[in-house]
Every structure is written in C-alpha cells, then in structure tokens.
Amino acid sequence: MTPEQVVRNFLEIVRSGENPEFSNELMADSVMAHQVVSEEEQTIQRTPQEYAEHVKEMIETYGNFSFEIQEFISQGNKVYVRWKQEGKHQGNIGKYQTTGLPLVELASAVYRVEDEKIAEYWIQIDRLGINKQLERNASN
C-alpha cells in the first residue's frame, strides 16, 4: 500500500470509529504521537491497541460521530489530513457533564508512513473551539 492508501484506510476504518481494532494492521508496534496541548508540544508513544482504546473513548464521549476528511495531501512518505468530526456530548469531558448537545472537532495531522504502517504523527486539534462549545452547551 502507498502511504496515501495506509492513511486513508486508517482514517476511514480506525479513526472514524468503524473498526478501531484494525489499528493493528495500519500502525507500527510503537507510534510516536506529537500533540499540542494548551500550546505545549508533547510526544507520547502509542501502541495500536492504545489507539483503539482512544477511539473507543471518543465513541463514548461523542456517540456515533460522523468523520469527514476535508483536506488530504500526500508527499513522499508523509500525508497531511484535515478533518471535521461531529457528534453529540454523550460522556463527561473534564468538568463538563453530558448534555447530549452537538460537539464539533476540527483537527489536522501529518502522518509518516514506514513499511506500510503509520510510524509517527503530528496532530493539532482546535481544543479552544471544543471548550467554547462545552461552555455554551453547559449554559443551555
């Protein structure tokens, strides 16, 4: 599979929540995940199973969410993707109790593919936008 095919399959099958366990087929045994949290860069290592659990937690939080790829650019062994995820607030998020109201996540990531598996990624999520939605929903 080309890097583009690996990442598209990963997003459409695993990240979308359709089949989180398929991460074993598309991710290296240990993946470097670079994230920005409160403007601080963090890097964690994730196994495919840990990523599958992460997706299952998203399903618990957002319900059966929709996942739309809005931008997809491939260059060599790296693939850039921007997406929109829409769901409903089905599980507690930090101090925010479940409201059942809509939640939208806008995010982008660059995935590096090695030996037909995702080996590393850099992700940015509009966390401020999510927090504003949670605050608005809590006051309704």
Tab-separated table of C-alpha atoms in Angstrom:
chain	number	residue	atom	x	y	z
A	1	MET	CA	0.000	0.000	0.000
A	2	THR	CA	1.122	3.532	-0.662
A	3	PRO	CA	1.360	5.992	2.258
A	4	GLU	CA	-1.812	7.637	0.943
A	5	GLN	CA	-3.713	4.318	0.999
A	6	VAL	CA	-2.459	3.469	4.504
A	7	VAL	CA	-3.578	6.817	5.942
A	8	ARG	CA	-6.920	6.840	4.096
A	9	ASN	CA	-7.679	3.325	5.373
A	10	PHE	CA	-6.584	4.331	8.884
A	11	LEU	CA	-8.897	7.360	8.900
A	12	GLU	CA	-11.885	5.713	7.242
A	13	ILE	CA	-11.732	2.431	9.184
A	14	VAL	CA	-9.970	3.109	12.511
A	15	ARG	CA	-10.200	6.851	13.337
A	16	SER	CA	-13.811	7.053	12.137
A	17	GLY	CA	-14.789	4.521	14.799
A	18	GLU	CA	-15.901	1.903	12.256
A	19	ASN	CA	-13.335	-0.679	13.423
A	20	PRO	CA	-10.797	0.659	15.974
A	21	GLU	CA	-9.141	-2.778	16.339
A	22	PHE	CA	-7.957	-2.593	12.703
A	23	SER	CA	-5.264	-0.239	14.030
A	24	ASN	CA	-3.104	-3.367	14.410
A	25	GLU	CA	-2.950	-3.634	10.614
A	26	LEU	CA	-2.157	0.008	9.907
A	27	MET	CA	0.060	1.187	12.765
A	28	ALA	CA	3.605	0.241	13.733
A	29	ASP	CA	4.064	-1.547	17.060
A	30	SER	CA	5.034	1.776	18.648
A	31	VAL	CA	3.973	5.100	17.141
A	32	MET	CA	5.358	8.493	18.119
A	33	ALA	CA	2.372	10.821	18.586
A	34	HIS	CA	3.272	14.520	18.684
A	35	GLN	CA	0.459	16.661	20.107
A	36	VAL	CA	-0.124	20.255	21.054
A	37	VAL	CA	-1.952	20.592	24.389
A	38	SER	CA	-2.500	24.103	25.805
A	39	GLU	CA	0.162	25.425	23.430
A	40	GLU	CA	2.681	22.913	24.793
A	41	GLU	CA	4.168	20.309	22.499
A	42	GLN	CA	4.002	16.778	23.878
A	43	THR	CA	5.165	13.488	22.449
A	44	ILE	CA	3.792	10.174	23.612
A	45	GLN	CA	4.259	6.651	22.344
A	46	ARG	CA	1.143	4.731	21.416
A	47	THR	CA	0.615	1.110	20.526
A	48	PRO	CA	-2.121	0.135	18.074
A	49	GLN	CA	-4.171	-1.239	20.996
A	50	GLU	CA	-3.834	2.027	22.928
A	51	TYR	CA	-5.017	3.909	19.850
A	52	ALA	CA	-8.007	1.560	19.501
A	53	GLU	CA	-8.903	2.303	23.141
A	54	HIS	CA	-8.553	6.033	22.417
A	55	VAL	CA	-11.082	5.755	19.564
A	56	LYS	CA	-13.475	3.771	21.780
A	57	GLU	CA	-13.256	6.575	24.372
A	58	MET	CA	-14.154	9.081	21.633
A	59	ILE	CA	-17.215	6.985	20.760
A	60	GLU	CA	-18.240	7.018	24.435
A	61	THR	CA	-17.776	10.803	24.541
A	62	TYR	CA	-19.175	11.791	21.111
A	63	GLY	CA	-21.551	8.898	20.437
A	64	ASN	CA	-21.567	7.514	16.897
A	65	PHE	CA	-19.901	10.557	15.368
A	66	SER	CA	-19.521	11.481	11.718
A	67	PHE	CA	-15.996	11.897	10.380
A	68	GLU	CA	-15.353	13.946	7.241
A	69	ILE	CA	-11.968	14.319	5.565
A	70	GLN	CA	-11.784	17.906	4.306
A	71	GLU	CA	-8.204	18.044	3.028
A	72	PHE	CA	-5.861	15.227	2.032
A	73	ILE	CA	-2.359	15.864	0.656
A	74	SER	CA	0.333	13.249	0.164
A	75	GLN	CA	4.033	13.873	-0.416
A	76	GLY	CA	6.529	11.036	-0.248
A	77	ASN	CA	6.018	9.084	2.967
A	78	LYS	CA	4.037	11.880	4.670
A	79	VAL	CA	0.323	12.577	4.407
A	80	TYR	CA	-1.437	15.731	5.644
A	81	VAL	CA	-5.112	15.467	6.577
A	82	ARG	CA	-7.637	17.986	7.931
A	83	TRP	CA	-10.983	16.707	9.205
A	84	LYS	CA	-14.263	17.570	10.840
A	85	GLN	CA	-15.804	15.260	13.419
A	86	GLU	CA	-19.400	15.840	14.520
A	87	GLY	CA	-21.118	14.071	17.358
A	88	LYS	CA	-23.142	14.668	20.492
A	89	HIS	CA	-21.824	15.143	24.002
A	90	GLN	CA	-22.530	11.642	25.372
A	91	GLY	CA	-19.890	11.360	28.104
A	92	ASN	CA	-18.291	13.653	30.670
A	93	ILE	CA	-15.387	15.739	29.391
A	94	GLY	CA	-13.288	17.146	32.211
A	95	LYS	CA	-15.572	19.271	34.371
A	96	TYR	CA	-18.376	19.239	31.776
A	97	GLN	CA	-21.296	16.899	32.381
A	98	THR	CA	-23.033	15.159	29.477
A	99	THR	CA	-25.537	17.386	27.653
A	100	GLY	CA	-26.472	15.389	24.541
A	101	LEU	CA	-25.869	18.573	22.528
A	102	PRO	CA	-23.763	18.709	19.336
A	103	LEU	CA	-19.968	18.851	19.515
A	104	VAL	CA	-17.717	19.530	16.528
A	105	GLU	CA	-13.987	18.823	16.454
A	106	LEU	CA	-11.783	20.401	13.797
A	107	ALA	CA	-8.296	18.944	13.568
A	108	SER	CA	-5.387	18.221	11.284
A	109	ALA	CA	-2.474	15.825	11.323
A	110	VAL	CA	0.580	14.817	9.364
A	111	TYR	CA	1.209	11.079	9.296
A	112	ARG	CA	4.577	9.495	8.470
A	113	VAL	CA	4.310	6.026	6.963
A	114	GLU	CA	7.128	3.485	7.093
A	115	ASP	CA	6.910	-0.101	5.806
A	116	GLU	CA	3.187	0.361	5.005
A	117	LYS	CA	2.333	1.354	8.596
A	118	ILE	CA	1.875	4.644	10.399
A	119	ALA	CA	5.079	5.191	12.387
A	120	GLU	CA	4.639	8.774	13.598
A	121	TYR	CA	2.167	11.631	13.509
A	122	TRP	CA	1.822	15.283	14.438
A	123	ILE	CA	-1.697	16.383	15.398
A	124	GLN	CA	-3.354	19.700	16.183
A	125	ILE	CA	-6.917	19.882	17.485
A	126	ASP	CA	-8.956	23.059	17.947
A	127	ARG	CA	-9.279	22.463	21.688
A	128	LEU	CA	-10.311	26.075	22.357
A	129	GLY	CA	-13.226	25.600	19.950
A	130	ILE	CA	-14.266	22.418	21.747
A	131	ASN	CA	-14.056	24.168	25.141
A	132	LYS	CA	-16.207	27.061	23.891
A	133	GLN	CA	-18.825	24.578	22.671
A	134	LEU	CA	-18.758	22.777	26.033
A	135	GLU	CA	-19.188	26.076	27.917
A	136	ARG	CA	-22.065	27.135	25.637
A	137	ASN	CA	-23.739	23.725	25.931
A	138	ALA	CA	-23.392	23.735	29.730
A	139	SER	CA	-25.274	27.047	29.951
A	140	ASN	CA	-28.208	25.780	27.825
